Tab-separated table of C-alpha atoms in Angstrom:
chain	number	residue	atom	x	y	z
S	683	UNK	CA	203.111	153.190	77.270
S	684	UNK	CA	200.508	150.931	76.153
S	685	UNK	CA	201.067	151.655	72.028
S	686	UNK	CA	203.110	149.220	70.726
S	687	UNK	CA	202.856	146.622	73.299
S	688	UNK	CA	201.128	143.230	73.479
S	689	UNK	CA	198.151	142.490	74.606
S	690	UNK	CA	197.211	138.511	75.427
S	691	UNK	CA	193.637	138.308	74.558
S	692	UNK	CA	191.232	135.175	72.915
S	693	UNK	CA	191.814	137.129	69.464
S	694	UNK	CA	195.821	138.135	70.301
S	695	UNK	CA	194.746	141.426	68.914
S	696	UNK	CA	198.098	143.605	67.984
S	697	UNK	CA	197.334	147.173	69.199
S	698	UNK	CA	199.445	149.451	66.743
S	699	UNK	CA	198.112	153.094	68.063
S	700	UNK	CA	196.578	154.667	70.427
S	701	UNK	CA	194.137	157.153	69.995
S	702	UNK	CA	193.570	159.104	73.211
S	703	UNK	CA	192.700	158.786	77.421
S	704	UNK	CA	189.757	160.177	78.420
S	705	UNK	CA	188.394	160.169	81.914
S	706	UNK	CA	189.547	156.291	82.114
S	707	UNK	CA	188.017	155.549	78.911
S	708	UNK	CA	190.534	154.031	76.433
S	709	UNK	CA	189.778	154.793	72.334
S	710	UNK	CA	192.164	152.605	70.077
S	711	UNK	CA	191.797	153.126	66.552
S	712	UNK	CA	192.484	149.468	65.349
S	713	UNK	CA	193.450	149.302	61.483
S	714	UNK	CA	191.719	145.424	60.354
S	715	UNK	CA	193.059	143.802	57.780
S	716	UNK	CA	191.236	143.798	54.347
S	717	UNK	CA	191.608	139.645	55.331
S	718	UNK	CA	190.292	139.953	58.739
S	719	UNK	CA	187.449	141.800	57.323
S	720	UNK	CA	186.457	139.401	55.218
S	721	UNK	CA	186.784	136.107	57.967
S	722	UNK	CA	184.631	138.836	59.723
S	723	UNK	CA	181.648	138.838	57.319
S	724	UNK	CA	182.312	134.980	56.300
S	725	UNK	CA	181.735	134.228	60.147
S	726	UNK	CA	178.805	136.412	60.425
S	727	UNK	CA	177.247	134.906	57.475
S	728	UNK	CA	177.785	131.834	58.729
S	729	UNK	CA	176.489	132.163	62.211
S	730	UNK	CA	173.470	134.092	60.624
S	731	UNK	CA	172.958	130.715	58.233
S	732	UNK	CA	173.076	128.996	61.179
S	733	UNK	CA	170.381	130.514	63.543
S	734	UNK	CA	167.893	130.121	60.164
S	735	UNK	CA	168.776	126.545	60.188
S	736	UNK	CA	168.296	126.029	63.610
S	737	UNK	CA	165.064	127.941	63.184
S	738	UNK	CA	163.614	126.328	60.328
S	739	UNK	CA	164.809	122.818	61.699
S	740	UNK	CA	162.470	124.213	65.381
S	741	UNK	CA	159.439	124.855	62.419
S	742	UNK	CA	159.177	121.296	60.803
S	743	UNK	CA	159.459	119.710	64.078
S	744	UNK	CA	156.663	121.304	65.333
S	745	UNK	CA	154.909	121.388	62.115
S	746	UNK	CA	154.964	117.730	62.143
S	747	UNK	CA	154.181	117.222	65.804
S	748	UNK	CA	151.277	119.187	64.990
S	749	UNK	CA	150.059	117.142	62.268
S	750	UNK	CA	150.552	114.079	64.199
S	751	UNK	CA	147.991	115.150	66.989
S	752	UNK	CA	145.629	115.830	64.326
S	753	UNK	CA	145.851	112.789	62.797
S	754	UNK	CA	145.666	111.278	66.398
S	755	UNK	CA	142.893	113.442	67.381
S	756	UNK	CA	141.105	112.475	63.983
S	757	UNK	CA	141.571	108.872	65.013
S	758	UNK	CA	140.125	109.383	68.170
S	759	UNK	CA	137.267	111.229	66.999
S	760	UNK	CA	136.191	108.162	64.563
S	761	UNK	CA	136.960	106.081	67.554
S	762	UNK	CA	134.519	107.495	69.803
S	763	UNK	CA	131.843	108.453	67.282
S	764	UNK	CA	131.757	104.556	66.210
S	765	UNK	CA	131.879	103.436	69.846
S	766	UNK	CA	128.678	105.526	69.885
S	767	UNK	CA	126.865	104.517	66.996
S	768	UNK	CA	126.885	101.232	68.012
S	769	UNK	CA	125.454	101.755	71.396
S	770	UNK	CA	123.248	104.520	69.983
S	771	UNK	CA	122.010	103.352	66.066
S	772	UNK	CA	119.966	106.484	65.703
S	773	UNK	CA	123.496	108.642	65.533
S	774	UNK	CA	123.929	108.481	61.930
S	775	UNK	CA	127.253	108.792	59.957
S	776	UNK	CA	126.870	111.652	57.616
S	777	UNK	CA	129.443	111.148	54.202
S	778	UNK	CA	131.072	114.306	53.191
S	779	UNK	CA	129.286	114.719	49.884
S	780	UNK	CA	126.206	115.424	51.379
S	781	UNK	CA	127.524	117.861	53.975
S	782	UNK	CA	129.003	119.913	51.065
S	783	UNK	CA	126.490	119.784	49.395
S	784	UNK	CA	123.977	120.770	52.003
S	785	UNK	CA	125.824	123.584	52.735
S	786	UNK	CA	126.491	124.865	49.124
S	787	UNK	CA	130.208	124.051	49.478
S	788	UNK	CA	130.656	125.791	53.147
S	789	UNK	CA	129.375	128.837	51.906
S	790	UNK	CA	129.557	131.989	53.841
S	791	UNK	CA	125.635	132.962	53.543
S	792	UNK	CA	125.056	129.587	55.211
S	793	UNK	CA	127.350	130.272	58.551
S	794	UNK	CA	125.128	130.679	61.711
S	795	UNK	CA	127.338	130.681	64.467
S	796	UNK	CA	131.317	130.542	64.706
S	797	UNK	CA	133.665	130.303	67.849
S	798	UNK	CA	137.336	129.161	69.404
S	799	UNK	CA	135.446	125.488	68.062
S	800	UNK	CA	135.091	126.076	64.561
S	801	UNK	CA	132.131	127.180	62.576
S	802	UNK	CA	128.197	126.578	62.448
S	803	UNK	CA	126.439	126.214	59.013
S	804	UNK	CA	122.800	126.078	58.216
S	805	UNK	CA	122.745	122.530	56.122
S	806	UNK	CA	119.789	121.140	54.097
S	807	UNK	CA	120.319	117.539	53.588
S	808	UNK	CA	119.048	115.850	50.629
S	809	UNK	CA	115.492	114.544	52.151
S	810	UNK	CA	115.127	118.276	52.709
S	811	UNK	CA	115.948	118.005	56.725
S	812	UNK	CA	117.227	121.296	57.569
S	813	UNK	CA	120.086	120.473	60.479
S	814	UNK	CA	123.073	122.224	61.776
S	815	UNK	CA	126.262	121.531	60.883
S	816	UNK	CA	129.395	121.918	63.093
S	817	UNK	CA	132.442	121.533	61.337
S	818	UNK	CA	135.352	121.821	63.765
S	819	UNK	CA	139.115	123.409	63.031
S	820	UNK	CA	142.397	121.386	63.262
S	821	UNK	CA	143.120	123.240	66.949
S	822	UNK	CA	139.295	121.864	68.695
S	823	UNK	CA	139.875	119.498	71.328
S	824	UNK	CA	136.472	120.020	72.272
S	825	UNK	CA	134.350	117.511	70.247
S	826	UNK	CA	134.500	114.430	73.138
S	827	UNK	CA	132.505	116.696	74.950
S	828	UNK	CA	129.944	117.167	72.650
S	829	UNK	CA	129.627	113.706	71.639
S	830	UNK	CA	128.772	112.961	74.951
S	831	UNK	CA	125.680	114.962	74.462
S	832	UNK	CA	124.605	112.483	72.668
S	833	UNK	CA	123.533	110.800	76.036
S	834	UNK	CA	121.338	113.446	77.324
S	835	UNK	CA	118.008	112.879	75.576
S	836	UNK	CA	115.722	115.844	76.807
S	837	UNK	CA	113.391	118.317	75.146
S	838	UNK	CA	115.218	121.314	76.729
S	839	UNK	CA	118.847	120.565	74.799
S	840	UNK	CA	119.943	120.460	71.375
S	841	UNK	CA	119.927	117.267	70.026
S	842	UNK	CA	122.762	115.460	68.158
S	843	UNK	CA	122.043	113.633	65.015
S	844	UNK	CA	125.261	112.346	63.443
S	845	UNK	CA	128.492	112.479	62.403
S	846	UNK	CA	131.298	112.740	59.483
S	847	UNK	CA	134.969	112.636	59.047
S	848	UNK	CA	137.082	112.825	55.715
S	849	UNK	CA	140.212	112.974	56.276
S	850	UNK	CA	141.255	115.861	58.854
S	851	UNK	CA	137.416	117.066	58.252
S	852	UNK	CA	135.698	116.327	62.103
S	853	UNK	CA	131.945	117.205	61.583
S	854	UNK	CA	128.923	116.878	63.889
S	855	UNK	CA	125.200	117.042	62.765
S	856	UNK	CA	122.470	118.910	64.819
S	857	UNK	CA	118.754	119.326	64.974
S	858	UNK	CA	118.145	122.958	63.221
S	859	UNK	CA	116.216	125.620	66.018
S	860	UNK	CA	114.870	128.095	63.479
S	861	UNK	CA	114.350	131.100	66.161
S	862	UNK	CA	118.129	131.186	66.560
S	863	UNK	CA	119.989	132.160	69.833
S	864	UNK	CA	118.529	134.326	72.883
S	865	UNK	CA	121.035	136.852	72.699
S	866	UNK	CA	119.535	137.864	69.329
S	867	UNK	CA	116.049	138.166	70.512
S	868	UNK	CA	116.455	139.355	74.242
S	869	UNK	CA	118.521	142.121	73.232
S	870	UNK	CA	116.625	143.316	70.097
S	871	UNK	CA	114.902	146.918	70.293
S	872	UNK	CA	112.187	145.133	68.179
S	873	UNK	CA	112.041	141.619	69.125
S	874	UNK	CA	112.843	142.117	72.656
S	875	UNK	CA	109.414	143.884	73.534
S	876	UNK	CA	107.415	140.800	72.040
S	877	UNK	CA	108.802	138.427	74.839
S	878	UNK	CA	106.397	138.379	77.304
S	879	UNK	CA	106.285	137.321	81.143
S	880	UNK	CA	104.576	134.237	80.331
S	881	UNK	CA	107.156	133.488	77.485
S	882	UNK	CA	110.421	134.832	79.226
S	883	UNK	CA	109.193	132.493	82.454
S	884	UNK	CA	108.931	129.393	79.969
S	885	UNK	CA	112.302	130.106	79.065
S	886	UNK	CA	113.404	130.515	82.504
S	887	UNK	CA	111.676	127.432	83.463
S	888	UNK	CA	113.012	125.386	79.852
S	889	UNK	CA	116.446	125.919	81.268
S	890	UNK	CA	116.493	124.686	84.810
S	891	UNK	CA	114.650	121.454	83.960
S	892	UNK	CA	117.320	121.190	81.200
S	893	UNK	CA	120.444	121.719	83.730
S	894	UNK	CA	118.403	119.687	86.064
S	895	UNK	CA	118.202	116.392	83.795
S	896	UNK	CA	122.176	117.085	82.992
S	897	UNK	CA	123.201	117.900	86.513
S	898	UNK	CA	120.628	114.836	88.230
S	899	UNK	CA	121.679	112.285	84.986
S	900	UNK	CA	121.875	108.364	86.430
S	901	UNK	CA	124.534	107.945	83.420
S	902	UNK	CA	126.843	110.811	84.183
S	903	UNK	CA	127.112	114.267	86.131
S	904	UNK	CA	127.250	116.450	83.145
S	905	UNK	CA	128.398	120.234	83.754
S	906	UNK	CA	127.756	122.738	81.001
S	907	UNK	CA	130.147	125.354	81.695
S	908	UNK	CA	129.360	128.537	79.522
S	909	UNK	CA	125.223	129.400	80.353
S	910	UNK	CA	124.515	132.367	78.541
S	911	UNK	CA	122.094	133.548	76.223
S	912	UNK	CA	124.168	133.013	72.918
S	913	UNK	CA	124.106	128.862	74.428
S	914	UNK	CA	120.667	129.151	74.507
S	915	UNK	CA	118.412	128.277	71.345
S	916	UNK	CA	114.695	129.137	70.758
S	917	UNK	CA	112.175	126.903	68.627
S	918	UNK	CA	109.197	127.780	66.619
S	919	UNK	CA	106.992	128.416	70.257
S	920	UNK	CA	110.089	129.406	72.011
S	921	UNK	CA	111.335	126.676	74.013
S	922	UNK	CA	114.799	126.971	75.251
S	923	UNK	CA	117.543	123.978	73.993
S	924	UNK	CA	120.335	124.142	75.704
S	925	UNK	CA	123.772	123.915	72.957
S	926	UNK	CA	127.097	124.297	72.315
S	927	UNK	CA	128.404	121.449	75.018
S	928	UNK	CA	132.116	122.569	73.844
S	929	UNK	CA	133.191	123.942	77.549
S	930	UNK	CA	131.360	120.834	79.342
S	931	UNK	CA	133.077	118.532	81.800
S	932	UNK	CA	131.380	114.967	83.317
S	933	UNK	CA	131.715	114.752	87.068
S	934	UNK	CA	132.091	111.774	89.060
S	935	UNK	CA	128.588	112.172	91.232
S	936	UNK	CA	126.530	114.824	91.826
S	937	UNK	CA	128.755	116.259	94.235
S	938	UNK	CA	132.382	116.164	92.278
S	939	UNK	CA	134.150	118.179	92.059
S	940	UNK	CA	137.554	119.281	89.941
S	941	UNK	CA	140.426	121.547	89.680
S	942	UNK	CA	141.971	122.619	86.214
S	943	UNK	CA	144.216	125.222	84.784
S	944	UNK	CA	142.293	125.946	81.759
S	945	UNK	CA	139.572	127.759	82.341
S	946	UNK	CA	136.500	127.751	79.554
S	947	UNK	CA	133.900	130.242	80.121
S	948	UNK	CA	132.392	133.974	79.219
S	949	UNK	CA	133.365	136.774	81.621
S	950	UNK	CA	129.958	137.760	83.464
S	951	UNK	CA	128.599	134.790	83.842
S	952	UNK	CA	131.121	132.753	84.863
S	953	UNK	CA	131.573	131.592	88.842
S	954	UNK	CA	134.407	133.385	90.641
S	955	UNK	CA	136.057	130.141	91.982
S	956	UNK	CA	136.204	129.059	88.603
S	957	UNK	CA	137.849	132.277	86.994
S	958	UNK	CA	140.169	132.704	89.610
S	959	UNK	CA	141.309	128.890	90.812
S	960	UNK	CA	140.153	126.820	87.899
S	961	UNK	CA	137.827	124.858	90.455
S	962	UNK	CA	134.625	123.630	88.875
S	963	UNK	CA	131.671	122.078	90.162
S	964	UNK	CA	127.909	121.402	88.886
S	965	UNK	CA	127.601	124.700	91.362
S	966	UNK	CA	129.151	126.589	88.438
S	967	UNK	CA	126.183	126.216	86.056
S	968	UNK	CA	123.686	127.033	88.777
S	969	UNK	CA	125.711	130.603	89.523
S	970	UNK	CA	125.764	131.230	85.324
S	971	UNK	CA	121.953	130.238	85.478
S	972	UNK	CA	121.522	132.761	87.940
S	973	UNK	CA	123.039	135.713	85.899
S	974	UNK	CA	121.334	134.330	82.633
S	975	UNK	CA	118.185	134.664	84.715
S	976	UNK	CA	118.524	137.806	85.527
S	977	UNK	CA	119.309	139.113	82.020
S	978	UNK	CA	116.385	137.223	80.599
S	979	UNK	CA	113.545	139.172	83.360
S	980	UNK	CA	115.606	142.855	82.824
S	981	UNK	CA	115.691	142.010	78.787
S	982	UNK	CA	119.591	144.102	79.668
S	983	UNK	CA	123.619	142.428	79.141
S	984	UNK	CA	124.781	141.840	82.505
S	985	UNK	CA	127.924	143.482	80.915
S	986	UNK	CA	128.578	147.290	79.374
S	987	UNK	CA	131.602	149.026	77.390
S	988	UNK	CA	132.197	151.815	78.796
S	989	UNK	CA	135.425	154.609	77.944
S	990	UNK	CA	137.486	152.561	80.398
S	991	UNK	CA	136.753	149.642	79.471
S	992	UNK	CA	134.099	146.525	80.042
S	993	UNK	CA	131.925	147.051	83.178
S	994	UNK	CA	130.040	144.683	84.702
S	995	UNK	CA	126.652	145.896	86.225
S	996	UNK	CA	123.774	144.409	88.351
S	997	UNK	CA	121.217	143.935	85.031
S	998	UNK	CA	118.415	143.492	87.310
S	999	UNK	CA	119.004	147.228	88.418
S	1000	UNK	CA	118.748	148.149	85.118
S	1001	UNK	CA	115.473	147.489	83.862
C-alpha cells in the first residue's frame, strides 16, 4: 500500500518500490539519480571544505593569540628585569652573543638540568666565570618568580647574577655550584657512602637557615614550593643552596596564606592540603623540609616503583 505513494518529507523523497516488511522494519530500495548522486558528493565535499576551514581559521587564531602573550610576556620580562637592575646594579644584563657563545651555541654536552621551565646549561663567560644559564621556553610563566630571588641575599640559596633577552629568547644567569644537585650524590652507591653525619647534618642545617631567611624575610614572605633534593645544590665543601625558585609564591606576612587551582610541586614531598585543595602556606615548605630531611639521614627516595605502580614509603624505615 505504501509503493507508489507519496511521502512529505524535508527531501520530498519519491518512494518507487518497496522491498520487503520485516518484523516492523521497513527496507526500500531507493534508485538515486546519477544527478542526485552527484549534488550528493558536491555537498559532502563542500561541508567537508568547510569543517577544514573552520578548523584552520580555530588554528591561526590561536596561533596568533599565542604569539601575542609571548610577546607580552617578553615585554614583561624586560620590564621587570630593568625595574630590578636599577634598584639592584649588581644584576647585570647579559647580551646574547656571549650567552651563545658561553655555551658553545646551546650545545647538548653543556645541558645540566632541564624541566616544565626550560633548560639549564653550564656557561663559561668570556672572563672565564663559569655560571649557569637558564634559558626559558615560550610556555614558562615562571620567571617573575625567580627574579624575585634576586632579593634574597643568603649563603644557603643560589644566587642570581643577570639577565638577557633577544627577541622571544628570556634568559637568567646563575652562580655555577660545581658538586651539582643532592639527588645525584645522596642516592649514589658510590658517592652516597662518603656523606657523613657531620656533612649530611650541615646540609640539614644549610637548608633550614636558608627557608628560615626566605620564610622570616622583612621584604617579603617568600615560599619555595618544590623542597627536594634535585632543588638542592652542593658547593666545593658541600653547603646546600637552595634553587630553582620556579614553583615559589610571596605571601603577604608570615602567616598568609592562599588558595589556587594550579598546583606546582613533586609527589612525595609535597603537603596534602596543597595536593588536594590547592591551599598553600609557608607551612608547605616546612612539611617538604621534613620529608627532604628524612631522605637526607636514611641516604633512601621517600618514593619506590613498584609492579603496580609508584609507592610511597616511610624512608626513615628504610635505612
Amino acid at each position: 500500500m505504501i509503493a507508489g505513494s507519496r511521502l512529505q518529507s524535508v527531501c520530498r523523497v519519491w518512494l518507487q518500490a518497496v522491498q520487503a516488511f520485516r518484523q516492523g522494519w521497513v527496507h526500500f530500495d531507493l534508485p538515486i539519480k546519477e544527478s542526485t548522486q552527484t549534488r550528493v558528493v558536491e555537498f559532502t565535499e563542500i561541508s567537508v571544505q568547510g569543517a577544514i576551514a573552520k578548523v584552520g581559521k580555530q588554528l591561526l587564531e590561536e596561533k596568533v593569540h599565542f604569539e601575542e602573550q609571548k610577546t607580552k610576556d617578553v615585554e614583561e620580562f624586560v620590564k621587570l628585569c630593568t625595574c630590578t637592575q636599577e634598584s639592584y646594579p649588581g644584576f647585570k644584563k647579559y647580551d646574547l652573543f656571549q650567552i651563545v657563545d658561553g655555551t658553545e651555541n646551546f650545545s647538548e654536552k653543556r645541558i645540566v638540568g632541564s624541566g616544565g621551565f626550560g633548560t639549564v646549561y653550564k656557561g663559561e663567560l668570556s672572563d672565564g666565570t663559569i655560571v649557569a644559564i637558564k634559558r626559558f621556553d615560550e610556555h614558562a610563566t615562571d620567571f617573575n618568580s625567580e627574579v624575585q630571588l634576586l632579593r634574597l641575599q643568603h649563603c644557603n640559596i643560589v644566587k642570581l647574577l643577570g639577565w638577557c633577552v633577544h627577541g622571544k629568547e628570556r634568559i637568567l644567569v646563575y652562580e655555577f655550584i660545581h658538586n651539582g644537585s643532592l639527588d645525584f650524590i645522596i642516592f649514589d652507591k658510590t658517592k652516597g657512602p662518603l656523606l657523613t653525619w657531620y656533612k649530611r647534618f650541615g646540609i640539614i642545617k644549610g637548608l633550614a637557615d636558608g627557608l628560615v631567611y626566605m620564610h622570616k624575610h622583612p621584604l617579603l614572605w617568600m615560599m619555595h614550593g618544590d623542597m627536594k633534593p634535585d632543588n638542592v645544590l652542593l658547593d666545593h665543601d658541600m653547603n646546600p643552596k637552595i634553587a630553582d625558585f620556579g614553583s615559589a609564591r610571596t605571601l603577604s606576612s608570615e602567616a598568609g596564606q592562599g588558595q589556587t587551582s594550579r598546583v606546582v610541586g613533586t609527589r612525595g614531598y609535597i603537603a596534602p592540603e596543597y595536593a588536594s585543595r590547592g591551599l598553600y602556606s609557608l607551612k608547605i615548605d616546612v612539611f617538604s623540609f621534613g620529608v627532604l630531611a628524612l631522605v637526607i639521614i636514611s641516604g633512601r627516595k621517600n618514593a619506590i616503583l613498584q609492579q603496580k605502580g609508584m609507592a610511597y614509603v616511610e624512608c626513615w624505615k628504610a635505612a
